[in-house]
mmCIF file of C-alpha atoms in Angstrom:
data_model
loop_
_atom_site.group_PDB
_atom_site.id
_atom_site.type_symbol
_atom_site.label_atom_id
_atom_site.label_comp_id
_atom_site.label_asym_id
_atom_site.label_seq_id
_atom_site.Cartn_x
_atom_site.Cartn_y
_atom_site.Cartn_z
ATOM 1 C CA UNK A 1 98.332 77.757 39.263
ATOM 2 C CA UNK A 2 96.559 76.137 36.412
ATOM 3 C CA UNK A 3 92.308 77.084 36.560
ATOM 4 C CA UNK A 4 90.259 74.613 38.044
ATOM 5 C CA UNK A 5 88.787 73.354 35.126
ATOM 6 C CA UNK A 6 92.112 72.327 33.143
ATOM 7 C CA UNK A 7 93.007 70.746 36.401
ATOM 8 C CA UNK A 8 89.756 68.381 36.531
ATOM 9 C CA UNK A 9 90.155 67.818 32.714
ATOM 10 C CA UNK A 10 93.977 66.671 33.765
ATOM 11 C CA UNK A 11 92.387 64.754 36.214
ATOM 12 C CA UNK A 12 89.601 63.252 33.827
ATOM 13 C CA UNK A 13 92.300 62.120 31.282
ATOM 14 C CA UNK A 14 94.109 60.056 33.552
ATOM 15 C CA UNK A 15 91.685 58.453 35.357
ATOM 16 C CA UNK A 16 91.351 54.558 33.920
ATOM 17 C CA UNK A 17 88.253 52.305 33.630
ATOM 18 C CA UNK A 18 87.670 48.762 34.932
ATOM 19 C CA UNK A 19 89.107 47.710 31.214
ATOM 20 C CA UNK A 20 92.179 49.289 31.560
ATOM 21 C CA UNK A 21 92.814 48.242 35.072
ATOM 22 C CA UNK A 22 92.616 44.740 34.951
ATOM 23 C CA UNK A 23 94.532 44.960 31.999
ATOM 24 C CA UNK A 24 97.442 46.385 33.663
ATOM 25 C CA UNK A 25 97.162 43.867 36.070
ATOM 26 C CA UNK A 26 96.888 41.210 33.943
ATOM 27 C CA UNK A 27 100.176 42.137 31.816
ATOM 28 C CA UNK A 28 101.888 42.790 35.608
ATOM 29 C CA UNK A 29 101.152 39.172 36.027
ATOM 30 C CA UNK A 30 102.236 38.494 32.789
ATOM 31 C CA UNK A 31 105.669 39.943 33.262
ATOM 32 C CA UNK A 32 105.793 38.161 36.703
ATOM 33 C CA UNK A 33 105.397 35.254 34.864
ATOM 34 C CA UNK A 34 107.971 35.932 32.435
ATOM 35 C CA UNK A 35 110.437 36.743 34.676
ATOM 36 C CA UNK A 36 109.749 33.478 37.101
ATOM 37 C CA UNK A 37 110.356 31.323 33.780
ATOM 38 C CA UNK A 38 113.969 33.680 33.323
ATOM 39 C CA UNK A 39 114.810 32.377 36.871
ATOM 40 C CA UNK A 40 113.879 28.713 35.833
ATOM 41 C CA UNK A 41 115.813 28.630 32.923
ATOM 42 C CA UNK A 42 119.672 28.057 32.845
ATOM 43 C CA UNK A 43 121.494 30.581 31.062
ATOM 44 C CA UNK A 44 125.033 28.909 31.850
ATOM 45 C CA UNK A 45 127.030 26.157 29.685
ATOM 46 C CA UNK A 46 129.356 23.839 31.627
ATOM 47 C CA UNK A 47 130.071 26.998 33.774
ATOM 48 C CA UNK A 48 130.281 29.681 30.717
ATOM 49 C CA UNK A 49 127.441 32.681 30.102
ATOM 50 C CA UNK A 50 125.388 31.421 26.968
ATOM 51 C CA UNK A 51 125.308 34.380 24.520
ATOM 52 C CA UNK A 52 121.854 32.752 22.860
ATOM 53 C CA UNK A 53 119.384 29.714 22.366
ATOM 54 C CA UNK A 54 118.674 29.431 26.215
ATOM 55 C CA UNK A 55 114.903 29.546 24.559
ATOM 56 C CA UNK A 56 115.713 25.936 23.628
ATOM 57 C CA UNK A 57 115.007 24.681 27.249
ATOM 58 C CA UNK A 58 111.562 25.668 26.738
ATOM 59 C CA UNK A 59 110.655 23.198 23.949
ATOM 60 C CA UNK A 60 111.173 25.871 21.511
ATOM 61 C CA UNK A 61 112.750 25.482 17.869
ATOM 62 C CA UNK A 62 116.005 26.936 17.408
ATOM 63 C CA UNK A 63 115.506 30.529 15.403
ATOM 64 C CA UNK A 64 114.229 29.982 12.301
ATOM 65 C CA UNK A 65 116.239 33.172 10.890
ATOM 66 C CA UNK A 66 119.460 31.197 12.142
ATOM 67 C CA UNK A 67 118.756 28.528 10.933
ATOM 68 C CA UNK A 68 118.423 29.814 7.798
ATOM 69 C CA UNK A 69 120.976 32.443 7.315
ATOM 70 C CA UNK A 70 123.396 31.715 9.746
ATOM 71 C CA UNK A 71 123.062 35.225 11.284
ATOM 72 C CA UNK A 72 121.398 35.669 14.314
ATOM 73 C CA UNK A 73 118.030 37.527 13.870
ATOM 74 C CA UNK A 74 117.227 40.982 15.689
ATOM 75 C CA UNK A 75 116.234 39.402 18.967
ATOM 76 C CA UNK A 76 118.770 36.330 19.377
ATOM 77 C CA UNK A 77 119.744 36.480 22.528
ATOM 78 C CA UNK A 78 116.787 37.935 24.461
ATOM 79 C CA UNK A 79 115.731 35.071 26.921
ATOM 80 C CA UNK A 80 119.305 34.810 27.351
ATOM 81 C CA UNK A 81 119.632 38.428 28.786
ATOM 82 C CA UNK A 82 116.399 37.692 30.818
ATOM 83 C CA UNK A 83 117.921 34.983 32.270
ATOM 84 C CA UNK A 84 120.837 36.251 32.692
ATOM 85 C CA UNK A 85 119.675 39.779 34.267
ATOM 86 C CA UNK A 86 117.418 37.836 36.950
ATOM 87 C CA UNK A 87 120.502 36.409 38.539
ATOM 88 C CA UNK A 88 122.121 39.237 38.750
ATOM 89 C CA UNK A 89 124.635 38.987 35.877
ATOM 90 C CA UNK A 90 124.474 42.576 34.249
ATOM 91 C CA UNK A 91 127.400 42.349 31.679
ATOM 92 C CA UNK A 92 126.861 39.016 30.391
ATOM 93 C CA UNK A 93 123.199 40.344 29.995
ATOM 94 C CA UNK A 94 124.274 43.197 27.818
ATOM 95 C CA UNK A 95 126.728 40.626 25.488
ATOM 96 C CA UNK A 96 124.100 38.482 25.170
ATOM 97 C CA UNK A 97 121.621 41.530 24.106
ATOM 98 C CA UNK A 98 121.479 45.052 25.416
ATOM 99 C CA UNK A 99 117.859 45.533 23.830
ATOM 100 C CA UNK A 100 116.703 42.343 26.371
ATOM 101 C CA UNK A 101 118.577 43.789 29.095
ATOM 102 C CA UNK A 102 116.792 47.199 28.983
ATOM 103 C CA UNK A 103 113.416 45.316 27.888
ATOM 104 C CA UNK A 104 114.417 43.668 31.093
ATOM 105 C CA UNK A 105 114.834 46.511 33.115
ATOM 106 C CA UNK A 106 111.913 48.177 31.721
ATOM 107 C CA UNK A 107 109.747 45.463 32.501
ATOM 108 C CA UNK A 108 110.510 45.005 36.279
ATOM 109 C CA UNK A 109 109.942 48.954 36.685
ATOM 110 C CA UNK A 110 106.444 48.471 34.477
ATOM 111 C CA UNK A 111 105.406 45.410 37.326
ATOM 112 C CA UNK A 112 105.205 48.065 40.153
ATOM 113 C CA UNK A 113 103.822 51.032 37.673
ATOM 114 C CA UNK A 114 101.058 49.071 36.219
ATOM 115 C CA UNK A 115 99.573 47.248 39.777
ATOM 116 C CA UNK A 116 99.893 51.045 41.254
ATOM 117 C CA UNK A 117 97.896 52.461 38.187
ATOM 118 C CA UNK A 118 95.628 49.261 38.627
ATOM 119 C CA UNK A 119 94.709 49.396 42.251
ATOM 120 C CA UNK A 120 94.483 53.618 42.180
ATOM 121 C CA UNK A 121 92.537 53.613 38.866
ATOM 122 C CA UNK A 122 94.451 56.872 37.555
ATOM 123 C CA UNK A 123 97.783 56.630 35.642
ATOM 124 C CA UNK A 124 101.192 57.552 37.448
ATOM 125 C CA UNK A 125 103.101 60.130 35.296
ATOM 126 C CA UNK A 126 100.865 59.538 32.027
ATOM 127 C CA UNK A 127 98.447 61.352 30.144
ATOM 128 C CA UNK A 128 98.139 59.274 27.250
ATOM 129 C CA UNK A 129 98.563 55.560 27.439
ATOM 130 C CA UNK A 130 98.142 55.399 23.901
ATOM 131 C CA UNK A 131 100.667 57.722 22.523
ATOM 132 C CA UNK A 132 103.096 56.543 25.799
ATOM 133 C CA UNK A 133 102.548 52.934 24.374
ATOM 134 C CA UNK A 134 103.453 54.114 20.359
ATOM 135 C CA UNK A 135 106.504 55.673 21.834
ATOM 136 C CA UNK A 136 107.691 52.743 23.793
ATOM 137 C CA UNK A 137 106.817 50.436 20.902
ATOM 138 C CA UNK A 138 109.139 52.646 18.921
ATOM 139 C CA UNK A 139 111.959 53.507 21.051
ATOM 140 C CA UNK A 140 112.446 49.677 21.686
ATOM 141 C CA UNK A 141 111.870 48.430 17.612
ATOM 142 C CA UNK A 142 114.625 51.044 16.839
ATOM 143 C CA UNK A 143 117.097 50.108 19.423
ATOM 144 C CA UNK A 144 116.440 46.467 18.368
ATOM 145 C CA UNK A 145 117.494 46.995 15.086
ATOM 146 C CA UNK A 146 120.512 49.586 15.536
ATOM 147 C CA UNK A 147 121.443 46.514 18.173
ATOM 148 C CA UNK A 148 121.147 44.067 14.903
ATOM 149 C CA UNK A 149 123.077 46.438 12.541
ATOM 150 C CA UNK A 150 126.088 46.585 14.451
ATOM 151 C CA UNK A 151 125.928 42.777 15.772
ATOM 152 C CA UNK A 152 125.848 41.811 12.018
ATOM 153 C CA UNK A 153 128.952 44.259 11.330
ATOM 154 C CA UNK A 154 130.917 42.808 14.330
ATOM 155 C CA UNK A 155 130.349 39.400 12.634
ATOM 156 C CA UNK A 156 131.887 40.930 9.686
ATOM 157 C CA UNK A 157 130.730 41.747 5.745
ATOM 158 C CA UNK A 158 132.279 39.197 4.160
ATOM 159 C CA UNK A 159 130.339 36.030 5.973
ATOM 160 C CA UNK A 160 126.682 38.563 5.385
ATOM 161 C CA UNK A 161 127.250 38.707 1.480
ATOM 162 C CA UNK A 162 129.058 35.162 0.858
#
């Protein structure tokens, strides 16, 4: 059993201030958001899973990246997954792009995480929101561009160098 004063320092470290709180609720909204908009959009073509450009429904410009390569950039594909994930269609999610989908995933399990840390004012599970936040920041950047590496090699070397 840890000494009482470690245990209130514990304590101390996770508790969160007004700041912090309505912040959390504010990006649980956020993602509430974002996910209502997935549901809105249509991620199908005359019957057929789109594999990208579903962002084009929202008055977007197509990807500028795209456009100007002809390869699709590191997140091509992501509102597609949303979409796609909201109603339910897991693999077509992944094809579209695995990154979104576990974005996706990780994003409906922060919705619940964040309004409990909000209303309690202490943090579920984490000391350091900062170093948690680096982390997550990281883990996802990296998997987003392994994700890009091999979607570029399945398109094939010779179309990346001509």
């Amino acid at each position: 059993m840890l000494p009482e004063k470690v245990r209130k320092q514990a304590a101390d470290a996770r508790a969160l201030g007004r700041w912090v709180r309505g912040s959390l609720a504010g990006m649980a909204l956020g993602l509430v958001l974002v996910f209502y908009t997935a549901f809105r959009l249509d991620p199908y073509q005359n019957g057929q899973p789109r594999m990208m450009e579903t962002h084009l429904q929202l008055g977007l410009p197509p990807c500028n990246f795209k456009v100007m390569t002809g390869l699709p950039c590191p997140s091509c594909g992501m509102t597609t997954s949303f979409a796609l994930l909201v109603r339910g269609d897991f693999g077509n999610s992944l094809r579209a792009n695995a990154v979104g989908t576990l974005l996706a995933i990780f994003c409906l399990a922060f919705i619940p995480w964040s309004l409990h840390c909000a209303v309690r004012g202490r943090s579920l599970f984490v000391v350091s929101m900062e170093r948690v936040t680096l982390w997550i920041v990281i883990v996802f950047m990296v998997l987003l561009l392994v994700r890009w590496v091999i979607v570029l090699g399945m398109i094939g070397w010779d179309k990346i160098v001509k």
